[in-house]
PDB file of C-alpha atoms in Angstrom:
ATOM      1  CA  UNK A1038     137.963 -40.437 -28.472  1.00  0.00           C
ATOM      2  CA  UNK A1039     140.841 -39.082 -26.412  1.00  0.00           C
ATOM      3  CA  UNK A1040     141.125 -39.538 -22.706  1.00  0.00           C
ATOM      4  CA  UNK A1041     141.392 -36.296 -20.741  1.00  0.00           C
ATOM      5  CA  UNK A1042     144.606 -35.813 -18.793  1.00  0.00           C
ATOM      6  CA  UNK A1043     144.328 -35.388 -15.055  1.00  0.00           C
ATOM      7  CA  UNK A1044     145.019 -31.814 -14.000  1.00  0.00           C
ATOM      8  CA  UNK A1045     147.525 -31.365 -11.166  1.00  0.00           C
ATOM      9  CA  UNK A1046     146.512 -29.582  -7.975  1.00  0.00           C
ATOM     10  CA  UNK A1047     149.065 -26.831  -8.707  1.00  0.00           C
ATOM     11  CA  UNK A1048     147.487 -26.216 -12.102  1.00  0.00           C
ATOM     12  CA  UNK A1049     143.989 -26.153 -10.626  1.00  0.00           C
ATOM     13  CA  UNK A1050     145.120 -23.658  -7.985  1.00  0.00           C
ATOM     14  CA  UNK A1051     146.500 -21.453 -10.761  1.00  0.00           C
ATOM     15  CA  UNK A1052     143.280 -21.804 -12.764  1.00  0.00           C
ATOM     16  CA  UNK A1053     141.263 -20.781  -9.714  1.00  0.00           C
ATOM     17  CA  UNK A1054     143.409 -17.690  -9.173  1.00  0.00           C
ATOM     18  CA  UNK A1055     142.960 -16.777 -12.850  1.00  0.00           C
ATOM     19  CA  UNK A1056     139.196 -17.246 -12.464  1.00  0.00           C
ATOM     20  CA  UNK A1057     139.005 -15.106  -9.333  1.00  0.00           C
ATOM     21  CA  UNK A1058     141.055 -12.310 -10.911  1.00  0.00           C
ATOM     22  CA  UNK A1059     138.860 -12.382 -14.045  1.00  0.00           C
ATOM     23  CA  UNK A1060     141.786 -13.450 -16.262  1.00  0.00           C
ATOM     24  CA  UNK A1061     140.602 -16.929 -17.243  1.00  0.00           C
ATOM     25  CA  UNK A1062     139.143 -15.733 -20.562  1.00  0.00           C
ATOM     26  CA  UNK A1063     142.466 -14.179 -21.511  1.00  0.00           C
ATOM     27  CA  UNK A1064     144.222 -17.562 -21.565  1.00  0.00           C
ATOM     28  CA  UNK A1065     141.494 -20.093 -22.373  1.00  0.00           C
ATOM     29  CA  UNK A1066     138.765 -20.430 -24.995  1.00  0.00           C
ATOM     30  CA  UNK A1067     135.097 -20.382 -23.984  1.00  0.00           C
ATOM     31  CA  UNK A1068     134.984 -24.184 -24.256  1.00  0.00           C
ATOM     32  CA  UNK A1069     138.132 -24.629 -22.112  1.00  0.00           C
ATOM     33  CA  UNK A1070     136.859 -22.027 -19.656  1.00  0.00           C
ATOM     34  CA  UNK A1071     133.588 -23.924 -19.169  1.00  0.00           C
ATOM     35  CA  UNK A1072     135.424 -27.240 -18.750  1.00  0.00           C
ATOM     36  CA  UNK A1073     137.790 -25.759 -16.163  1.00  0.00           C
ATOM     37  CA  UNK A1074     134.957 -24.179 -14.179  1.00  0.00           C
ATOM     38  CA  UNK A1075     133.149 -27.535 -14.142  1.00  0.00           C
ATOM     39  CA  UNK A1076     136.353 -29.230 -12.972  1.00  0.00           C
ATOM     40  CA  UNK A1077     136.729 -26.686 -10.154  1.00  0.00           C
ATOM     41  CA  UNK A1078     133.177 -27.406  -8.970  1.00  0.00           C
ATOM     42  CA  UNK A1079     133.908 -31.134  -9.115  1.00  0.00           C
ATOM     43  CA  UNK A1080     137.083 -30.724  -7.066  1.00  0.00           C
ATOM     44  CA  UNK A1081     135.292 -28.704  -4.389  1.00  0.00           C
ATOM     45  CA  UNK A1082     132.789 -31.542  -3.921  1.00  0.00           C
ATOM     46  CA  UNK A1083     135.353 -34.387  -3.854  1.00  0.00           C
ATOM     47  CA  UNK A1084     136.403 -35.238  -0.295  1.00  0.00           C
ATOM     48  CA  UNK A1085     139.749 -36.607  -1.555  1.00  0.00           C
ATOM     49  CA  UNK A1086     140.706 -33.093  -2.666  1.00  0.00           C
ATOM     50  CA  UNK A1087     140.172 -31.554   0.782  1.00  0.00           C
ATOM     51  CA  UNK A1088     143.463 -29.631   0.795  1.00  0.00           C
ATOM     52  CA  UNK A1089     142.851 -28.152  -2.659  1.00  0.00           C
ATOM     53  CA  UNK A1090     139.249 -27.297  -1.763  1.00  0.00           C
ATOM     54  CA  UNK A1091     140.511 -25.552   1.389  1.00  0.00           C
ATOM     55  CA  UNK A1092     143.030 -23.584  -0.676  1.00  0.00           C
ATOM     56  CA  UNK A1093     140.304 -22.562  -3.137  1.00  0.00           C
ATOM     57  CA  UNK A1094     138.138 -21.348  -0.269  1.00  0.00           C
ATOM     58  CA  UNK A1095     141.097 -19.433   1.190  1.00  0.00           C
ATOM     59  CA  UNK A1096     141.827 -17.705  -2.127  1.00  0.00           C
ATOM     60  CA  UNK A1097     138.155 -16.856  -2.491  1.00  0.00           C
ATOM     61  CA  UNK A1098     138.054 -15.361   1.000  1.00  0.00           C
ATOM     62  CA  UNK A1099     141.255 -13.358   0.430  1.00  0.00           C
ATOM     63  CA  UNK A1100     139.919 -12.028  -2.882  1.00  0.00           C
ATOM     64  CA  UNK A1101     136.772 -10.847  -1.124  1.00  0.00           C
ATOM     65  CA  UNK A1102     138.772  -9.221   1.668  1.00  0.00           C
ATOM     66  CA  UNK A1103     141.025  -7.423  -0.831  1.00  0.00           C
ATOM     67  CA  UNK A1104     138.032  -6.180  -2.827  1.00  0.00           C
ATOM     68  CA  UNK A1105     136.366  -4.827   0.314  1.00  0.00           C
ATOM     69  CA  UNK A1106     139.615  -3.170   1.404  1.00  0.00           C
ATOM     70  CA  UNK A1107     139.962  -1.443  -1.955  1.00  0.00           C
ATOM     71  CA  UNK A1108     136.359  -0.230  -1.827  1.00  0.00           C
ATOM     72  CA  UNK A1109     136.726   1.096   1.701  1.00  0.00           C
ATOM     73  CA  UNK A1110     139.991   2.910   0.951  1.00  0.00           C
ATOM     74  CA  UNK A1111     138.787   4.630  -2.214  1.00  0.00           C
TER      75      UNK A1111
END
């Protein structure tokens, strides 16, 4: 059995941006996609990852704002 490598906060931020822009499937298999989504949920719940969780929330909010702006302007 191999031990999973720890994913850096920069990589997780990138993964979250890919997820929010619906590009995660383009770069990762279904299995990897599911593992990464589970890891993102885990990070959000872990109090030691407060800064990363805040960044994820910020990206989520900005994505929502951009989507609303596009819908309003079209």
